[in-house]
Amino acid sequence: MTDLSLSVASRTWSLAEVEALFDLPFNDLLFRAQTVHRGHFDANAVQLSTLLSIKTGGCSEDCGYCSQSARHDTGLEREKLMEVSAVVEAARAARDAGATRFCMGAAWRGPKDKDLDTVSEMVREVKALGLETCVTLGMLKPGQAEQLKDAGLDYYNHNLDTASEYYGEVITTHSHGDRLDTLAQVRDAGIHVCCGGIIGMGETRRVRAGLIRELANLNPQPESVPINMLVKVPGTPMAATEDLDPFEFVRTIAVARITMPASHVRLSAGRQELGEGVQALCFLAGANSVFHGDQLLTTGNPEIEADRVLFAKLGLHGEPVRGRRCAS
Ligand code: SAM
Ligand code: DTB
Ligand code: SF4
């Protein structure tokens, strides 16, 4: 019989165990996730990260979900790397609106050394504002993670996106192994790992369980785990994908919480489409982070005012920097 006893951070998860969690009755799953959550975090605190696209569009990669791939005709204007001063201004506004982490995203396969110098300057200046810093720049070459660490980078976002068995259905220009390689470089440089994925891309529950299993078996586990619901961008190969049942999204959050008890699980892209009720279920299932601000990278996010109202209704509050109750 599959062992469903309470998880500990260091254990290895089998696919059967993760699938068994997905298959639990909804109320049992949520009760279990909420119990784990309360053992590790303030149950009413939510970490707020703000995203900024510092280099938009024209990406060489063929990720089937992405508005920024040069291979998809999404009508997105290609833009150059932003000026440092404009990024710092956006970060200051994010901080003043309540965010504690600022995440800068670039539509690159990976950064050129010259561009990395500019991004390092952005990290240095954003950090000086008292914000946690995060960047997502694609694949890194040896030495680049160390440069970012020296600039004061706290987190590097690099998602596994989907289970290894489904990866080739979504992306062909780089591999699941390439992603693991960059994640290892980030870890070795002493930078916190932000690593999650996308669901609702036409995958099966088994694939979703496989993704969560791969994330949970990273050792150490990622400090932040963004769970994105596919945003169906017109012009991408995934634009006409069938809608995923919202309860399946909630289940995925709950299974992420149970298997990665000390990680911040972020309710990420697709929040606008979920509505207040499903978002509330996600918080009950153990989500304790969101993207805060009217824009994700190229698509919309709930407005700051809408989040303020929702948080007030639910009695949620923003989490201070390093607000984890049980330091690990
Ligand atoms: N180019 C870098 C990379 O791929 O790692 C960084 C930017 S990329 C846009 C960051 C992440 O955004 C992707 O790994 C994916 O998880 C998420 N993402 C992109 N487009 C999305 C969409 N349409 N729906 C949901 N998530 C999306
Ligand atoms: C992550 O997992 N989700 C964010 C962040 N990491 C970089 C990006 C979501 C992008 C959604 C589609 C868009 O706005 O382009
Ligand atoms: Fe490029 Fe990242 Fe979009 Fe893939 S997800 S096309 S690597 S910006």
mmCIF file of C-alpha atoms and ligand atoms in Angstrom:
data_model
loop_
_atom_site.group_PDB
_atom_site.id
_atom_site.type_symbol
_atom_site.label_atom_id
_atom_site.label_comp_id
_atom_site.label_asym_id
_atom_site.label_seq_id
_atom_site.Cartn_x
_atom_site.Cartn_y
_atom_site.Cartn_z
ATOM 1 C CA MET A 1 0.000 0.000 0.000
ATOM 2 C CA THR A 2 1.201 3.526 -0.731
ATOM 3 C CA ASP A 3 2.467 5.338 2.371
ATOM 4 C CA LEU A 4 0.608 8.625 2.792
ATOM 5 C CA SER A 5 2.143 9.623 6.126
ATOM 6 C CA LEU A 6 3.168 13.273 6.572
ATOM 7 C CA SER A 7 6.113 14.207 4.402
ATOM 8 C CA VAL A 8 9.548 15.431 5.410
ATOM 9 C CA ALA A 9 11.668 17.656 3.207
ATOM 10 C CA SER A 10 14.461 15.186 2.594
ATOM 11 C CA ARG A 11 12.531 12.122 1.413
ATOM 12 C CA THR A 12 12.403 10.888 -2.180
ATOM 13 C CA TRP A 13 8.983 10.678 -3.800
ATOM 14 C CA SER A 14 7.933 7.882 -6.143
ATOM 15 C CA LEU A 15 5.507 8.566 -8.975
ATOM 16 C CA ALA A 16 2.968 6.195 -7.377
ATOM 17 C CA GLU A 17 3.073 8.167 -4.112
ATOM 18 C CA VAL A 18 2.535 11.492 -5.851
ATOM 19 C CA GLU A 19 -0.256 10.060 -7.999
ATOM 20 C CA ALA A 20 -1.894 8.677 -4.845
ATOM 21 C CA LEU A 21 -1.960 12.200 -3.400
ATOM 22 C CA PHE A 22 -3.601 13.542 -6.579
ATOM 23 C CA ASP A 23 -6.221 10.763 -6.315
ATOM 24 C CA LEU A 24 -7.282 11.568 -2.727
ATOM 25 C CA PRO A 25 -10.814 12.864 -2.142
ATOM 26 C CA PHE A 26 -10.633 16.662 -2.563
ATOM 27 C CA ASN A 27 -11.438 17.449 1.078
ATOM 28 C CA ASP A 28 -8.889 14.944 2.395
ATOM 29 C CA LEU A 29 -6.231 16.377 0.086
ATOM 30 C CA LEU A 30 -6.922 19.961 1.132
ATOM 31 C CA PHE A 31 -7.045 19.084 4.829
ATOM 32 C CA ARG A 32 -3.704 17.346 4.556
ATOM 33 C CA ALA A 33 -2.120 20.187 2.569
ATOM 34 C CA GLN A 34 -3.408 22.798 5.029
ATOM 35 C CA THR A 35 -2.058 20.737 7.955
ATOM 36 C CA VAL A 36 1.405 20.572 6.368
ATOM 37 C CA HIS A 37 1.217 24.277 5.549
ATOM 38 C CA ARG A 38 0.445 25.254 9.156
ATOM 39 C CA GLY A 39 3.394 23.190 10.343
ATOM 40 C CA HIS A 40 5.800 25.306 8.331
ATOM 41 C CA PHE A 41 4.349 28.764 7.707
ATOM 42 C CA ASP A 42 2.073 31.481 9.021
ATOM 43 C CA ALA A 43 -1.138 30.218 7.382
ATOM 44 C CA ASN A 44 -2.385 33.727 6.573
ATOM 45 C CA ALA A 45 0.817 35.210 5.130
ATOM 46 C CA VAL A 46 1.424 35.515 1.399
ATOM 47 C CA GLN A 47 4.762 36.470 -0.123
ATOM 48 C CA LEU A 48 4.460 39.136 -2.852
ATOM 49 C CA SER A 49 6.784 39.133 -5.888
ATOM 50 C CA THR A 50 6.566 41.657 -8.721
ATOM 51 C CA LEU A 51 7.597 40.744 -12.259
ATOM 52 C CA LEU A 52 9.156 42.960 -14.889
ATOM 53 C CA SER A 53 10.020 41.964 -18.434
ATOM 54 C CA ILE A 54 13.434 43.604 -18.882
ATOM 55 C CA LYS A 55 13.918 42.197 -22.399
ATOM 56 C CA THR A 56 10.785 41.315 -24.315
ATOM 57 C CA GLY A 57 10.181 39.110 -27.378
ATOM 58 C CA GLY A 58 12.307 37.780 -30.210
ATOM 59 C CA CYS A 59 13.429 34.644 -28.338
ATOM 60 C CA SER A 60 15.170 31.921 -30.357
ATOM 61 C CA GLU A 61 13.452 29.104 -28.410
ATOM 62 C CA ASP A 62 10.272 27.311 -29.487
ATOM 63 C CA CYS A 63 8.431 26.867 -26.156
ATOM 64 C CA GLY A 64 4.873 26.094 -27.294
ATOM 65 C CA TYR A 65 3.156 28.213 -24.640
ATOM 66 C CA CYS A 66 5.245 31.357 -24.972
ATOM 67 C CA SER A 67 4.205 34.715 -26.428
ATOM 68 C CA GLN A 68 7.880 35.700 -26.729
ATOM 69 C CA SER A 69 9.179 33.017 -29.094
ATOM 70 C CA ALA A 70 10.286 34.479 -32.448
ATOM 71 C CA ARG A 71 8.811 31.323 -33.984
ATOM 72 C CA HIS A 72 5.222 32.199 -33.048
ATOM 73 C CA ASP A 73 3.250 35.021 -34.627
ATOM 74 C CA THR A 74 1.765 36.580 -31.496
ATOM 75 C CA GLY A 75 1.982 40.213 -32.599
ATOM 76 C CA LEU A 76 4.305 41.037 -29.700
ATOM 77 C CA GLU A 77 6.710 43.953 -30.294
ATOM 78 C CA ARG A 78 10.327 42.894 -29.835
ATOM 79 C CA GLU A 79 12.161 45.190 -27.416
ATOM 80 C CA LYS A 80 15.796 45.758 -26.414
ATOM 81 C CA LEU A 81 17.172 45.237 -22.907
ATOM 82 C CA MET A 82 15.783 47.997 -20.678
ATOM 83 C CA GLU A 83 17.891 50.784 -19.202
ATOM 84 C CA VAL A 84 19.031 50.168 -15.624
ATOM 85 C CA SER A 85 17.414 53.393 -14.393
ATOM 86 C CA ALA A 86 13.966 52.405 -15.747
ATOM 87 C CA VAL A 87 14.214 49.003 -14.053
ATOM 88 C CA VAL A 88 15.164 50.593 -10.726
ATOM 89 C CA GLU A 89 12.212 52.975 -11.005
ATOM 90 C CA ALA A 90 9.831 50.018 -11.566
ATOM 91 C CA ALA A 91 11.368 48.166 -8.617
ATOM 92 C CA ARG A 92 10.895 51.161 -6.341
ATOM 93 C CA ALA A 93 7.225 51.371 -7.348
ATOM 94 C CA ALA A 94 6.807 47.621 -6.705
ATOM 95 C CA ARG A 95 8.370 47.971 -3.241
ATOM 96 C CA ASP A 96 6.160 50.942 -2.431
ATOM 97 C CA ALA A 97 3.121 48.881 -3.478
ATOM 98 C CA GLY A 98 4.077 46.126 -1.007
ATOM 99 C CA ALA A 99 6.230 43.639 -2.933
ATOM 100 C CA THR A 100 9.222 42.113 -1.142
ATOM 101 C CA ARG A 101 10.801 40.463 -4.191
ATOM 102 C CA PHE A 102 11.445 41.858 -7.656
ATOM 103 C CA CYS A 103 11.783 39.360 -10.503
ATOM 104 C CA MET A 104 13.353 40.464 -13.779
ATOM 105 C CA GLY A 105 12.655 38.279 -16.822
ATOM 106 C CA ALA A 106 14.422 38.210 -20.181
ATOM 107 C CA ALA A 107 13.344 36.427 -23.365
ATOM 108 C CA TRP A 108 16.691 34.797 -23.999
ATOM 109 C CA ARG A 109 17.912 31.268 -24.593
ATOM 110 C CA GLY A 110 20.652 32.473 -22.273
ATOM 111 C CA PRO A 111 22.418 35.775 -21.503
ATOM 112 C CA LYS A 112 25.411 37.121 -23.464
ATOM 113 C CA ASP A 113 28.286 38.230 -21.221
ATOM 114 C CA LYS A 114 27.766 41.908 -22.124
ATOM 115 C CA ASP A 115 24.070 41.707 -21.244
ATOM 116 C CA LEU A 116 24.865 39.923 -18.012
ATOM 117 C CA ASP A 117 26.987 42.913 -16.954
ATOM 118 C CA THR A 118 23.935 45.157 -17.358
ATOM 119 C CA VAL A 119 21.658 42.687 -15.527
ATOM 120 C CA SER A 120 24.222 42.466 -12.705
ATOM 121 C CA GLU A 121 24.003 46.247 -12.330
ATOM 122 C CA MET A 122 20.200 45.982 -12.186
ATOM 123 C CA VAL A 123 20.457 43.329 -9.458
ATOM 124 C CA ARG A 124 22.885 45.471 -7.450
ATOM 125 C CA GLU A 125 20.631 48.529 -7.578
ATOM 126 C CA VAL A 126 17.357 46.669 -6.940
ATOM 127 C CA LYS A 127 18.929 44.915 -3.955
ATOM 128 C CA ALA A 128 20.001 48.318 -2.593
ATOM 129 C CA LEU A 129 16.305 49.261 -2.412
ATOM 130 C CA GLY A 130 15.840 46.546 0.234
ATOM 131 C CA LEU A 131 14.088 44.121 -2.137
ATOM 132 C CA GLU A 132 14.905 40.472 -2.634
ATOM 133 C CA THR A 133 16.177 40.019 -6.171
ATOM 134 C CA CYS A 134 15.247 37.358 -8.721
ATOM 135 C CA VAL A 135 16.122 36.997 -12.397
ATOM 136 C CA THR A 136 15.056 34.549 -15.087
ATOM 137 C CA LEU A 137 17.400 34.728 -18.058
ATOM 138 C CA GLY A 138 17.387 31.218 -19.547
ATOM 139 C CA MET A 139 20.343 28.837 -19.604
ATOM 140 C CA LEU A 140 23.568 29.889 -17.878
ATOM 141 C CA LYS A 141 27.162 29.240 -18.897
ATOM 142 C CA PRO A 142 29.867 28.438 -16.319
ATOM 143 C CA GLY A 143 30.790 31.537 -14.313
ATOM 144 C CA GLN A 144 27.554 33.437 -14.995
ATOM 145 C CA ALA A 145 25.763 32.270 -11.849
ATOM 146 C CA GLU A 146 28.766 33.340 -9.759
ATOM 147 C CA GLN A 147 28.686 36.792 -11.371
ATOM 148 C CA LEU A 148 25.004 37.137 -10.461
ATOM 149 C CA LYS A 149 25.662 35.950 -6.907
ATOM 150 C CA ASP A 150 28.417 38.578 -6.549
ATOM 151 C CA ALA A 151 25.940 41.236 -7.674
ATOM 152 C CA GLY A 152 23.614 40.232 -4.815
ATOM 153 C CA LEU A 153 21.162 37.917 -6.557
ATOM 154 C CA ASP A 154 18.904 36.064 -4.108
ATOM 155 C CA TYR A 155 16.851 33.822 -6.475
ATOM 156 C CA TYR A 156 17.183 32.460 -10.000
ATOM 157 C CA ASN A 157 13.939 31.331 -11.666
ATOM 158 C CA HIS A 158 14.336 28.446 -14.065
ATOM 159 C CA ASN A 159 11.322 26.173 -14.435
ATOM 160 C CA LEU A 160 11.248 22.486 -15.284
ATOM 161 C CA ASP A 161 7.904 23.464 -16.842
ATOM 162 C CA THR A 162 6.634 19.914 -17.353
ATOM 163 C CA ALA A 163 7.601 16.309 -16.620
ATOM 164 C CA SER A 164 10.643 15.031 -18.531
ATOM 165 C CA GLU A 165 8.474 12.569 -20.499
ATOM 166 C CA TYR A 166 6.305 15.430 -21.876
ATOM 167 C CA TYR A 167 9.081 18.003 -22.373
ATOM 168 C CA GLY A 168 9.592 17.237 -26.068
ATOM 169 C CA GLU A 169 5.884 17.864 -26.744
ATOM 170 C CA VAL A 170 6.314 21.439 -25.523
ATOM 171 C CA ILE A 171 9.908 22.491 -26.341
ATOM 172 C CA THR A 172 12.437 21.094 -28.814
ATOM 173 C CA THR A 173 15.204 23.746 -28.884
ATOM 174 C CA HIS A 174 16.562 22.814 -25.458
ATOM 175 C CA SER A 175 16.151 19.797 -23.239
ATOM 176 C CA HIS A 176 14.974 18.922 -19.766
ATOM 177 C CA GLY A 177 18.617 17.978 -19.055
ATOM 178 C CA ASP A 178 19.729 21.504 -20.037
ATOM 179 C CA ARG A 179 17.320 22.887 -17.433
ATOM 180 C CA LEU A 180 18.760 20.616 -14.718
ATOM 181 C CA ASP A 181 22.263 21.700 -15.685
ATOM 182 C CA THR A 182 21.478 25.407 -15.167
ATOM 183 C CA LEU A 183 19.680 24.626 -11.888
ATOM 184 C CA ALA A 184 22.817 22.844 -10.650
ATOM 185 C CA GLN A 185 24.967 25.874 -11.530
ATOM 186 C CA VAL A 186 22.572 28.170 -9.655
ATOM 187 C CA ARG A 187 22.699 25.930 -6.547
ATOM 188 C CA ASP A 188 26.469 25.614 -6.685
ATOM 189 C CA ALA A 189 26.802 29.404 -6.772
ATOM 190 C CA GLY A 190 24.775 29.646 -3.538
ATOM 191 C CA ILE A 191 21.716 31.290 -5.128
ATOM 192 C CA HIS A 192 18.222 30.249 -4.009
ATOM 193 C CA VAL A 193 16.316 28.237 -6.599
ATOM 194 C CA CYS A 194 12.892 29.250 -7.916
ATOM 195 C CA CYS A 195 11.662 26.346 -10.008
ATOM 196 C CA GLY A 196 8.172 25.270 -11.005
ATOM 197 C CA GLY A 197 6.105 24.571 -14.061
ATOM 198 C CA ILE A 198 2.993 25.062 -16.139
ATOM 199 C CA ILE A 199 -0.126 22.956 -16.079
ATOM 200 C CA GLY A 200 -3.078 22.974 -18.450
ATOM 201 C CA MET A 201 -0.936 22.300 -21.524
ATOM 202 C CA GLY A 202 -2.975 19.236 -22.516
ATOM 203 C CA GLU A 203 -0.957 16.937 -20.245
ATOM 204 C CA THR A 204 -2.386 14.021 -18.265
ATOM 205 C CA ARG A 205 -2.619 13.861 -14.468
ATOM 206 C CA ARG A 206 0.278 11.428 -14.576
ATOM 207 C CA VAL A 207 2.419 14.102 -16.256
ATOM 208 C CA ARG A 208 1.387 16.647 -13.619
ATOM 209 C CA ALA A 209 2.329 14.149 -10.911
ATOM 210 C CA GLY A 210 5.629 13.566 -12.723
ATOM 211 C CA LEU A 211 6.401 17.297 -12.736
ATOM 212 C CA ILE A 212 5.683 17.666 -9.005
ATOM 213 C CA ARG A 213 7.718 14.565 -8.288
ATOM 214 C CA GLU A 214 10.715 15.905 -10.224
ATOM 215 C CA LEU A 215 10.491 19.247 -8.398
ATOM 216 C CA ALA A 216 10.112 17.594 -4.982
ATOM 217 C CA ASN A 217 13.048 15.262 -5.623
ATOM 218 C CA LEU A 218 15.437 18.114 -6.384
ATOM 219 C CA ASN A 219 17.917 18.068 -3.541
ATOM 220 C CA PRO A 220 17.712 20.522 -1.872
ATOM 221 C CA GLN A 221 14.130 21.304 -2.805
ATOM 222 C CA PRO A 222 13.531 24.662 -4.570
ATOM 223 C CA GLU A 223 12.903 27.505 -2.129
ATOM 224 C CA SER A 224 10.184 28.878 -4.447
ATOM 225 C CA VAL A 225 7.857 26.830 -6.621
ATOM 226 C CA PRO A 226 5.770 28.796 -9.148
ATOM 227 C CA ILE A 227 2.776 26.835 -10.403
ATOM 228 C CA ASN A 228 1.523 28.480 -13.596
ATOM 229 C CA MET A 229 -1.815 27.801 -15.267
ATOM 230 C CA LEU A 230 -1.272 28.012 -19.019
ATOM 231 C CA VAL A 231 -2.190 31.466 -20.347
ATOM 232 C CA LYS A 232 -3.476 30.721 -23.840
ATOM 233 C CA VAL A 233 -1.778 33.320 -25.978
ATOM 234 C CA PRO A 234 -3.250 33.739 -29.487
ATOM 235 C CA GLY A 235 -0.677 32.788 -32.127
ATOM 236 C CA THR A 236 1.060 30.148 -29.983
ATOM 237 C CA PRO A 237 0.651 26.442 -30.770
ATOM 238 C CA MET A 238 -1.157 26.063 -27.430
ATOM 239 C CA ALA A 239 -3.745 28.790 -28.021
ATOM 240 C CA ALA A 240 -6.580 26.298 -28.520
ATOM 241 C CA THR A 241 -5.713 23.882 -25.704
ATOM 242 C CA GLU A 242 -8.729 22.607 -23.798
ATOM 243 C CA ASP A 243 -9.370 24.280 -20.421
ATOM 244 C CA LEU A 244 -8.096 22.433 -17.375
ATOM 245 C CA ASP A 245 -10.669 21.834 -14.625
ATOM 246 C CA PRO A 246 -9.857 24.448 -11.935
ATOM 247 C CA PHE A 247 -10.087 21.784 -9.197
ATOM 248 C CA GLU A 248 -7.186 20.016 -10.875
ATOM 249 C CA PHE A 249 -5.175 23.221 -10.528
ATOM 250 C CA VAL A 250 -6.048 23.356 -6.813
ATOM 251 C CA ARG A 251 -5.056 19.706 -6.448
ATOM 252 C CA THR A 252 -1.691 20.436 -8.064
ATOM 253 C CA ILE A 253 -1.052 23.246 -5.565
ATOM 254 C CA ALA A 254 -2.006 20.940 -2.679
ATOM 255 C CA VAL A 255 0.293 18.149 -3.852
ATOM 256 C CA ALA A 256 3.134 20.663 -4.280
ATOM 257 C CA ARG A 257 2.555 21.875 -0.706
ATOM 258 C CA ILE A 258 2.550 18.348 0.766
ATOM 259 C CA THR A 259 5.639 17.215 -1.120
ATOM 260 C CA MET A 260 7.595 20.478 -0.651
ATOM 261 C CA PRO A 261 6.524 21.516 2.847
ATOM 262 C CA ALA A 262 9.088 24.256 3.444
ATOM 263 C CA SER A 263 8.955 25.845 -0.029
ATOM 264 C CA HIS A 264 7.005 28.922 -0.991
ATOM 265 C CA VAL A 265 4.407 27.644 -3.466
ATOM 266 C CA ARG A 266 3.434 30.461 -5.807
ATOM 267 C CA LEU A 267 0.040 30.773 -7.424
ATOM 268 C CA SER A 268 1.496 32.215 -10.633
ATOM 269 C CA ALA A 269 0.335 32.835 -14.214
ATOM 270 C CA GLY A 270 -3.354 32.351 -14.991
ATOM 271 C CA ARG A 271 -4.589 33.892 -11.726
ATOM 272 C CA GLN A 272 -6.794 36.355 -13.594
ATOM 273 C CA GLU A 273 -8.770 33.487 -15.096
ATOM 274 C CA LEU A 274 -9.225 31.650 -11.774
ATOM 275 C CA GLY A 275 -11.519 34.091 -9.991
ATOM 276 C CA GLU A 276 -11.711 34.740 -6.248
ATOM 277 C CA GLY A 277 -13.233 31.397 -5.221
ATOM 278 C CA VAL A 278 -10.597 29.206 -6.859
ATOM 279 C CA GLN A 279 -7.802 31.470 -5.631
ATOM 280 C CA ALA A 280 -9.163 31.107 -2.080
ATOM 281 C CA LEU A 281 -9.073 27.315 -2.497
ATOM 282 C CA CYS A 282 -5.469 27.593 -3.699
ATOM 283 C CA PHE A 283 -4.524 29.492 -0.521
ATOM 284 C CA LEU A 284 -6.307 26.806 1.522
ATOM 285 C CA ALA A 285 -4.317 24.210 -0.424
ATOM 286 C CA GLY A 286 -1.084 25.861 0.720
ATOM 287 C CA ALA A 287 -0.214 28.476 -1.890
ATOM 288 C CA ASN A 288 1.640 31.240 -0.038
ATOM 289 C CA SER A 289 3.046 33.472 -2.748
ATOM 290 C CA VAL A 290 1.658 35.383 -5.735
ATOM 291 C CA PHE A 291 2.831 37.708 -8.456
ATOM 292 C CA HIS A 292 1.757 41.191 -7.401
ATOM 293 C CA GLY A 293 1.161 43.859 -10.028
ATOM 294 C CA ASP A 294 -1.097 44.460 -12.996
ATOM 295 C CA GLN A 295 1.204 42.720 -15.471
ATOM 296 C CA LEU A 296 3.072 39.396 -15.571
ATOM 297 C CA LEU A 297 5.703 39.479 -18.351
ATOM 298 C CA THR A 298 3.547 40.073 -21.418
ATOM 299 C CA THR A 299 0.069 39.151 -20.151
ATOM 300 C CA GLY A 300 -2.266 40.483 -17.475
ATOM 301 C CA ASN A 301 -2.462 39.748 -13.754
ATOM 302 C CA PRO A 302 -5.122 40.765 -11.199
ATOM 303 C CA GLU A 303 -4.889 44.462 -10.426
ATOM 304 C CA ILE A 304 -3.226 45.479 -7.171
ATOM 305 C CA GLU A 305 -6.546 46.878 -5.931
ATOM 306 C CA ALA A 306 -8.335 43.570 -6.704
ATOM 307 C CA ASP A 307 -5.696 41.719 -4.671
ATOM 308 C CA ARG A 308 -6.062 44.181 -1.803
ATOM 309 C CA VAL A 309 -9.804 43.514 -1.733
ATOM 310 C CA LEU A 310 -9.363 39.722 -1.963
ATOM 311 C CA PHE A 311 -6.714 39.675 0.768
ATOM 312 C CA ALA A 312 -8.971 41.770 3.015
ATOM 313 C CA LYS A 313 -11.902 39.388 2.448
ATOM 314 C CA LEU A 314 -9.731 36.384 3.298
ATOM 315 C CA GLY A 315 -7.769 38.008 6.145
ATOM 316 C CA LEU A 316 -4.472 37.454 4.346
ATOM 317 C CA HIS A 317 -1.444 39.692 4.778
ATOM 318 C CA GLY A 318 1.808 40.214 2.907
ATOM 319 C CA GLU A 319 4.750 38.269 4.287
ATOM 320 C CA PRO A 320 7.776 40.250 5.437
ATOM 321 C CA VAL A 321 11.141 39.365 3.850
ATOM 322 C CA ARG A 322 12.446 36.067 5.238
ATOM 323 C CA GLY A 323 9.175 35.494 7.074
ATOM 324 C CA ARG A 324 9.529 31.714 7.194
ATOM 325 C CA ARG A 325 8.589 30.465 10.646
ATOM 326 C CA CYS A 326 10.744 27.328 10.702
ATOM 327 C CA ALA A 327 14.196 28.216 9.421
ATOM 328 C CA SER A 328 15.799 25.223 7.706
HETATM 329 N N1 SAM B 1 13.542 32.696 -21.111
HETATM 330 C C1 SAM B 1 13.631 32.277 -19.769
HETATM 331 C C2 SAM B 1 13.232 30.843 -19.575
HETATM 332 O O1 SAM B 1 12.529 30.309 -20.409
HETATM 333 O O2 SAM B 1 13.622 30.283 -18.540
HETATM 334 C C3 SAM B 1 12.855 33.162 -18.803
HETATM 335 C C4 SAM B 1 11.487 33.692 -19.181
HETATM 336 S S1 SAM B 1 10.184 32.479 -19.374
HETATM 337 C C5 SAM B 1 8.896 33.517 -20.003
HETATM 338 C C6 SAM B 1 9.727 32.099 -17.693
HETATM 339 C C7 SAM B 1 8.606 31.119 -17.456
HETATM 340 O O3 SAM B 1 7.362 31.731 -17.711
HETATM 341 C C8 SAM B 1 8.554 29.859 -18.295
HETATM 342 O O4 SAM B 1 9.449 28.891 -17.857
HETATM 343 C C9 SAM B 1 7.117 29.418 -18.090
HETATM 344 O O5 SAM B 1 7.006 28.569 -16.963
HETATM 345 C C10 SAM B 1 6.379 30.733 -17.802
HETATM 346 N N2 SAM B 1 5.449 31.060 -18.908
HETATM 347 C C11 SAM B 1 5.767 31.637 -20.078
HETATM 348 N N3 SAM B 1 4.682 31.781 -20.854
HETATM 349 C C12 SAM B 1 3.631 31.272 -20.158
HETATM 350 C C13 SAM B 1 2.243 31.109 -20.441
HETATM 351 N N4 SAM B 1 1.719 31.488 -21.605
HETATM 352 N N5 SAM B 1 1.468 30.549 -19.500
HETATM 353 C C14 SAM B 1 1.994 30.158 -18.324
HETATM 354 N N6 SAM B 1 3.284 30.284 -18.007
HETATM 355 C C15 SAM B 1 4.116 30.821 -18.904
HETATM 356 C C1 DTB B 2 7.082 31.878 -13.617
HETATM 357 O O1 DTB B 2 7.057 30.673 -13.277
HETATM 358 N N1 DTB B 2 6.048 32.544 -14.094
HETATM 359 C C2 DTB B 2 6.423 33.891 -14.449
HETATM 360 C C3 DTB B 2 7.891 33.971 -13.970
HETATM 361 N N2 DTB B 2 8.163 32.641 -13.556
HETATM 362 C C4 DTB B 2 8.927 34.534 -14.839
HETATM 363 C C5 DTB B 2 6.157 34.216 -15.864
HETATM 364 C C6 DTB B 2 4.725 33.994 -16.282
HETATM 365 C C7 DTB B 2 4.561 34.429 -17.692
HETATM 366 C C8 DTB B 2 3.149 34.367 -18.153
HETATM 367 C C9 DTB B 2 2.988 34.774 -19.567
HETATM 368 C C10 DTB B 2 3.435 36.161 -19.871
HETATM 369 O O2 DTB B 2 3.035 37.135 -19.181
HETATM 370 O O3 DTB B 2 4.160 36.343 -20.856
HETATM 371 FE FE1 SF4 B 3 12.196 32.022 -24.765
HETATM 372 FE FE2 SF4 B 3 11.775 31.566 -22.164
HETATM 373 FE FE3 SF4 B 3 9.704 32.044 -23.852
HETATM 374 FE FE4 SF4 B 3 11.024 29.745 -24.010
HETATM 375 S S1 SF4 B 3 9.823 30.466 -22.242
HETATM 376 S S2 SF4 B 3 10.425 31.061 -25.749
HETATM 377 S S3 SF4 B 3 13.108 30.385 -23.524
HETATM 378 S S4 SF4 B 3 11.312 33.465 -23.305
#
